[in-house]
Structures are given as structure tokens and as C-alpha cells.
Short mmCIF file of N, CA and C in Angstrom, two decimals:
data_model
loop_
_atom_site.label_atom_id
_atom_site.label_comp_id
_atom_site.label_asym_id
_atom_site.label_seq_id
_atom_site.Cartn_x
_atom_site.Cartn_y
_atom_site.Cartn_z
N MET A 17 -4.60 -23.07 -11.70
CA MET A 17 -4.09 -22.64 -10.60
C MET A 17 -4.45 -22.67 -9.18
N THR A 18 -4.23 -23.39 -8.71
CA THR A 18 -4.56 -23.67 -7.20
C THR A 18 -3.99 -21.96 -6.14
N THR A 19 -5.20 -23.01 -4.83
CA THR A 19 -5.22 -21.80 -4.31
C THR A 19 -3.92 -21.35 -3.23
N THR A 20 -3.27 -22.63 -3.17
CA THR A 20 -2.47 -22.64 -2.12
C THR A 20 -1.39 -21.94 -3.75
N THR A 21 -1.31 -21.78 -4.78
CA THR A 21 -0.29 -21.32 -5.63
C THR A 21 -0.04 -19.97 -5.43
N ASN A 22 -1.87 -19.75 -5.66
CA ASN A 22 -2.20 -18.35 -5.10
C ASN A 22 -1.04 -17.91 -4.26
N ASN A 23 -1.64 -18.63 -2.64
CA ASN A 23 -1.03 -17.59 -1.78
C ASN A 23 0.75 -17.48 -1.81
N ILE A 24 1.07 -17.89 -2.68
CA ILE A 24 2.39 -18.50 -2.70
C ILE A 24 2.66 -17.56 -3.10
N LYS A 25 2.04 -16.74 -4.56
CA LYS A 25 2.41 -16.33 -5.18
C LYS A 25 2.06 -14.24 -4.35
N ALA A 26 0.79 -14.81 -3.86
CA ALA A 26 0.67 -13.13 -3.53
C ALA A 26 2.01 -12.77 -2.09
N GLN A 27 1.72 -14.01 -1.27
CA GLN A 27 3.59 -13.71 -0.07
C GLN A 27 4.37 -13.51 -0.81
N GLU A 28 5.08 -14.06 -1.71
CA GLU A 28 5.83 -13.29 -3.16
C GLU A 28 6.05 -11.75 -3.34
N VAL A 29 5.01 -11.47 -3.75
CA VAL A 29 4.17 -10.07 -4.29
C VAL A 29 4.01 -9.42 -2.68
N VAL A 30 4.07 -9.77 -2.16
CA VAL A 30 3.95 -8.74 -0.84
C VAL A 30 5.23 -8.30 -0.46
N ASN A 31 6.20 -9.89 0.25
CA ASN A 31 7.24 -9.68 0.35
C ASN A 31 8.43 -8.51 -0.46
N ASP A 32 8.04 -9.18 -2.08
CA ASP A 32 8.44 -7.69 -3.33
C ASP A 32 8.38 -6.66 -2.52
N ILE A 33 7.37 -6.62 -2.59
CA ILE A 33 6.74 -4.53 -2.41
C ILE A 33 6.58 -4.32 -1.47
N LEU A 34 7.54 -5.13 0.00
CA LEU A 34 7.86 -4.44 1.30
C LEU A 34 9.12 -3.89 1.46
N LYS A 35 9.59 -4.66 0.49
CA LYS A 35 11.59 -4.39 -0.03
C LYS A 35 11.45 -2.62 -1.29
N VAL A 36 10.86 -1.81 -1.02
CA VAL A 36 10.98 -0.97 -2.08
C VAL A 36 10.11 0.14 -1.10
N SER A 37 10.50 1.09 -1.52
CA SER A 37 9.71 2.41 -1.11
C SER A 37 8.54 2.76 -2.00
N PRO A 38 7.56 3.36 -1.67
CA PRO A 38 6.15 3.78 -2.86
C PRO A 38 6.20 4.82 -3.58
N ASN A 39 5.82 5.34 -4.32
CA ASN A 39 5.70 6.86 -4.37
C ASN A 39 4.82 7.17 -3.77
N ILE A 40 5.02 8.46 -2.78
CA ILE A 40 3.84 8.76 -2.52
C ILE A 40 3.32 10.59 -3.22
N SER A 41 2.03 10.11 -2.61
CA SER A 41 1.66 11.44 -3.37
C SER A 41 0.44 12.24 -2.63
N PHE A 42 0.27 13.98 -2.41
CA PHE A 42 -0.72 14.24 -1.96
C PHE A 42 -1.72 14.46 -2.19
N ASP A 43 -3.05 14.60 -2.52
CA ASP A 43 -4.45 15.42 -2.51
C ASP A 43 -4.50 16.38 -1.32
N SER A 44 -4.19 17.86 -1.35
CA SER A 44 -4.55 18.72 -0.16
C SER A 44 -6.20 18.87 0.22
N ASP A 45 -6.69 19.05 -1.28
CA ASP A 45 -8.39 18.96 -1.28
C ASP A 45 -8.89 18.01 -0.13
N THR A 46 -8.31 16.88 -0.28
CA THR A 46 -9.47 15.96 0.15
C THR A 46 -8.81 14.99 1.11
N GLU A 47 -7.82 15.75 1.77
CA GLU A 47 -6.22 15.84 2.83
C GLU A 47 -5.83 14.07 2.57
N GLN A 48 -5.74 13.47 1.16
CA GLN A 48 -4.96 11.87 1.62
C GLN A 48 -4.63 12.41 0.75
N PHE A 49 -3.45 10.97 1.25
CA PHE A 49 -2.11 10.30 0.48
C PHE A 49 -2.54 9.39 -0.45
N THR A 50 -2.05 9.29 -1.69
CA THR A 50 -1.88 7.89 -2.28
C THR A 50 -0.61 6.96 -2.24
N ALA A 51 -0.12 5.89 -1.34
CA ALA A 51 0.92 5.61 -1.85
C ALA A 51 1.21 4.44 -3.10
N SER A 52 1.74 4.04 -4.11
CA SER A 52 1.80 3.13 -4.87
C SER A 52 2.60 2.68 -5.30
N TRP A 53 2.64 1.34 -5.64
CA TRP A 53 4.11 0.93 -5.84
C TRP A 53 4.05 0.15 -7.45
N VAL A 54 3.28 0.80 -7.88
CA VAL A 54 2.76 0.47 -10.23
C VAL A 54 4.26 0.57 -10.81
N HIS A 55 5.71 1.47 -10.08
CA HIS A 55 6.27 1.87 -11.10
C HIS A 55 7.09 0.79 -11.07
N TYR A 56 6.68 0.19 -10.02
CA TYR A 56 7.60 -1.19 -10.08
C TYR A 56 6.77 -2.32 -10.98
N GLY A 57 6.11 -2.24 -11.06
CA GLY A 57 5.13 -3.25 -11.92
C GLY A 57 4.34 -4.24 -10.90
N TYR A 58 3.74 -3.38 -10.01
CA TYR A 58 2.71 -3.54 -9.13
C TYR A 58 1.33 -3.16 -9.10
N PRO A 59 0.18 -3.06 -8.90
CA PRO A 59 -1.09 -2.71 -9.36
C PRO A 59 -1.21 -2.33 -7.34
N VAL A 60 -0.33 -1.93 -7.26
CA VAL A 60 -1.15 -2.22 -5.45
C VAL A 60 -0.53 -0.45 -4.49
N ARG A 61 -1.74 0.01 -4.56
CA ARG A 61 -2.33 0.75 -3.55
C ARG A 61 -1.80 1.36 -2.66
N ALA A 62 -1.91 2.67 -1.58
CA ALA A 62 -2.21 2.22 0.36
C ALA A 62 -3.38 3.86 -0.30
N ILE A 63 -4.19 3.48 0.58
CA ILE A 63 -5.19 4.92 0.68
C ILE A 63 -5.66 5.54 1.75
N GLY A 64 -4.67 6.76 2.13
CA GLY A 64 -4.71 7.11 3.80
C GLY A 64 -4.94 9.26 3.80
N ASN A 65 -5.12 9.81 5.18
CA ASN A 65 -5.18 10.23 5.62
C ASN A 65 -3.94 11.05 5.79
N PHE A 66 -3.73 12.33 5.53
CA PHE A 66 -2.51 13.15 6.14
C PHE A 66 -3.00 14.47 7.12
N ILE A 67 -1.61 15.00 7.52
CA ILE A 67 -2.69 16.12 8.40
C ILE A 67 -1.18 16.95 7.73
N VAL A 68 -1.76 18.55 8.36
CA VAL A 68 -0.43 19.49 7.99
C VAL A 68 -0.11 19.94 9.46
N ILE A 69 1.25 20.28 9.91
CA ILE A 69 1.66 20.80 11.26
C ILE A 69 2.91 21.26 10.46
N GLU A 70 3.52 22.68 10.95
CA GLU A 70 4.10 23.53 10.94
C GLU A 70 4.86 23.53 9.58
N GLY A 71 3.66 23.05 8.67
CA GLY A 71 4.06 23.45 6.76
C GLY A 71 4.48 21.38 7.11
N LEU A 72 5.24 20.68 7.63
CA LEU A 72 4.92 19.49 6.89
C LEU A 72 3.92 18.74 6.98
N ARG A 73 3.50 17.56 5.78
CA ARG A 73 3.64 16.40 6.15
C ARG A 73 3.23 15.33 6.61
N TYR A 74 2.21 15.30 7.44
CA TYR A 74 2.04 14.06 8.19
C TYR A 74 1.39 12.73 7.74
N LEU A 75 2.27 11.37 7.83
CA LEU A 75 0.90 10.03 7.18
C LEU A 75 -0.34 9.78 8.59
N MET A 76 -1.41 9.64 7.98
CA MET A 76 -2.32 9.55 9.67
C MET A 76 -2.54 7.52 9.89
N LEU A 77 -1.85 7.23 10.29
CA LEU A 77 -1.76 5.37 9.71
C LEU A 77 -2.44 5.49 10.75
N ASP A 78 -2.88 5.85 12.04
CA ASP A 78 -4.01 4.91 13.31
C ASP A 78 -5.02 5.09 12.30
N ASP A 79 -5.68 5.74 11.79
CA ASP A 79 -6.44 6.11 11.35
C ASP A 79 -6.74 5.38 10.11
N ASP A 80 -8.20 4.64 9.45
CA ASP A 80 -8.06 3.97 8.12
C ASP A 80 -7.24 3.53 7.06
N VAL A 81 -6.24 3.28 6.62
CA VAL A 81 -5.91 2.87 5.08
C VAL A 81 -5.62 2.38 4.56
N SER A 82 -6.70 2.64 3.55
CA SER A 82 -7.08 1.02 2.40
C SER A 82 -5.77 0.48 2.23
N LEU A 83 -5.57 -0.50 1.91
CA LEU A 83 -4.40 -1.15 1.06
C LEU A 83 -5.22 -2.27 -0.27
N TYR A 84 -5.37 -1.92 -1.04
CA TYR A 84 -5.67 -2.69 -2.52
C TYR A 84 -5.26 -2.82 -3.35
N VAL A 85 -5.45 -3.81 -4.68
CA VAL A 85 -4.68 -4.34 -5.91
C VAL A 85 -5.72 -3.55 -6.53
N ASP A 86 -5.26 -3.03 -7.45
CA ASP A 86 -6.34 -1.80 -9.15
C ASP A 86 -6.53 -2.93 -9.69
N GLU A 87 -8.65 -3.24 -9.75
CA GLU A 87 -8.92 -4.34 -9.99
C GLU A 87 -8.61 -4.33 -12.20
N GLU A 88 -8.36 -2.96 -12.31
CA GLU A 88 -7.86 -2.58 -14.37
C GLU A 88 -6.71 -3.40 -14.71
N CYS A 89 -5.76 -3.45 -13.35
CA CYS A 89 -4.43 -3.95 -13.89
C CYS A 89 -4.27 -5.28 -13.39
N ASN A 90 -5.40 -5.77 -12.90
CA ASN A 90 -5.38 -7.10 -12.61
C ASN A 90 -6.60 -8.22 -13.75
N GLU A 91 -7.07 -8.03 -15.21
CA GLU A 91 -7.78 -8.47 -15.86
C GLU A 91 -7.06 -10.36 -15.63
N ASP A 92 -6.04 -10.62 -15.69
CA ASP A 92 -5.77 -11.84 -16.00
C ASP A 92 -5.60 -12.33 -14.57
N GLY A 93 -5.39 -12.15 -13.55
CA GLY A 93 -6.00 -12.40 -12.45
C GLY A 93 -4.07 -12.85 -11.41
N GLU A 94 -3.53 -12.34 -12.61
CA GLU A 94 -2.03 -12.31 -11.39
C GLU A 94 -2.07 -12.02 -10.21
N PHE A 95 -2.78 -10.79 -9.59
CA PHE A 95 -2.54 -10.52 -8.25
C PHE A 95 -3.54 -11.32 -7.71
N ASP A 96 -4.47 -12.01 -8.03
CA ASP A 96 -5.47 -12.51 -6.63
C ASP A 96 -4.62 -13.14 -6.01
N ASP A 97 -5.21 -12.28 -4.32
CA ASP A 97 -4.72 -12.89 -3.06
C ASP A 97 -4.01 -12.02 -2.47
N VAL A 98 -3.41 -10.88 -3.66
CA VAL A 98 -2.98 -10.49 -3.08
C VAL A 98 -3.37 -9.12 -1.93
N GLU A 99 -4.36 -8.94 -1.87
CA GLU A 99 -5.30 -7.79 -1.13
C GLU A 99 -5.04 -8.52 0.23
N THR A 100 -5.54 -9.72 0.17
CA THR A 100 -5.90 -10.60 1.81
C THR A 100 -4.38 -10.73 1.92
N GLU A 101 -3.61 -10.49 1.05
CA GLU A 101 -2.28 -11.12 2.03
C GLU A 101 -1.77 -9.60 2.62
N MET A 102 -1.88 -8.52 1.37
CA MET A 102 -1.41 -7.09 2.55
C MET A 102 -2.26 -6.97 4.14
N GLU A 103 -3.51 -7.49 4.03
CA GLU A 103 -4.29 -7.32 4.97
C GLU A 103 -3.47 -8.32 6.17
N ASN A 104 -3.12 -9.20 5.78
CA ASN A 104 -2.36 -9.75 6.92
C ASN A 104 -1.13 -9.84 6.99
N ARG A 105 -0.37 -8.86 6.39
CA ARG A 105 1.45 -7.77 6.95
C ARG A 105 0.52 -6.59 7.21
N ARG A 106 -0.86 -6.01 7.40
CA ARG A 106 -0.96 -5.10 7.28
C ARG A 106 0.00 -4.50 8.30
N ASP A 107 0.22 -4.45 9.49
CA ASP A 107 1.57 -3.88 9.87
C ASP A 107 2.48 -3.74 9.59
N ASP A 108 3.23 -4.25 8.57
CA ASP A 108 4.50 -3.99 7.96
C ASP A 108 4.23 -3.02 7.10
N PHE A 109 2.64 -3.33 6.53
CA PHE A 109 2.83 -2.04 5.78
C PHE A 109 3.05 -1.01 6.28
N MET A 110 2.25 -0.71 7.30
CA MET A 110 2.02 0.32 8.11
C MET A 110 3.75 1.21 8.64
N LYS A 111 4.16 0.64 8.90
CA LYS A 111 5.46 0.24 9.48
C LYS A 111 6.30 1.28 7.93
N LEU A 112 6.62 0.33 6.94
CA LEU A 112 6.93 0.60 6.15
C LEU A 112 6.57 2.36 5.47
N LEU A 113 5.10 2.79 6.07
CA LEU A 113 5.05 3.64 4.87
C LEU A 113 5.69 5.24 6.37
N GLY A 114 5.14 4.36 7.50
CA GLY A 114 6.34 5.42 8.62
C GLY A 114 7.17 5.49 8.41
N ASP A 115 8.18 4.41 7.75
CA ASP A 115 9.73 4.70 8.26
C ASP A 115 9.97 5.79 6.26
N CYS A 116 9.37 5.95 5.42
CA CYS A 116 9.81 6.52 4.62
C CYS A 116 9.29 8.07 4.37
N TYR A 117 8.04 8.54 4.83
CA TYR A 117 7.04 9.95 5.33
C TYR A 117 7.15 9.74 6.11
N ASN A 118 6.34 10.81 6.88
CA ASN A 118 6.70 11.82 8.57
C ASN A 118 5.30 10.66 8.78
N TYR A 119 5.74 10.27 10.21
CA TYR A 119 3.82 9.99 10.70
C TYR A 119 4.39 10.52 11.59
N HIS A 120 2.34 10.00 11.96
CA HIS A 120 2.36 11.19 13.27
C HIS A 120 1.13 10.06 13.79
N GLN A 121 1.46 9.69 15.24
CA GLN A 121 0.35 9.49 16.09
C GLN A 121 -0.70 9.62 17.04
#
């Protein structure tokens, strides 16, 4: 596969991911959230911090949120270049996360 083909595939994957809400889980011990698109067949995750205010969890999207592809699920290289495309579309990911869960600025 050429670089151009990989880039087009990565753009298509990211477009698909941005159309659906992720599963979001919370680890109260570390105060981190994990947003996952694995249940849609994409080994893609976002990890960041959250806070609790009056019993409600809020994603801290202004903090450093990591966007990545699980390498263990990408052994065949099917998702090469997806991480780069995710970073290129970081604002879109932050909007999606903010829209699907409480968001705190």
C-alpha cells in the first residue's frame, strides 16, 4: 500500500470514528477516563483526566488528552497513519468527547 493509500484509508477510518460516540470508562483512583471505539471494530482510544464536581464527572478536555491506536490490535498495519490523522483532527475529537459527556473548561 502506498503512503497516499494509507492516508486516504486513515482519513476514512477517522471520519467513521467521528460519526459515533465512544464507550467512556472512568478510573476513580487515577482520575482518568478512557474513551474507546473498540466495540465498533476500531482499536482507537483517547485517554485524559476528569474531575468530579457535586457528584458529576467532567472530562478535562483542555488538559492533555492522548489519542492513539492500540498497537496490539494493529499487527497487520491496517490502522497505520490513523494516529497521525487523529492528531490532525484533534479539535473534532475534543468536540465529540465534549458532546457525548460532561465537559469542563
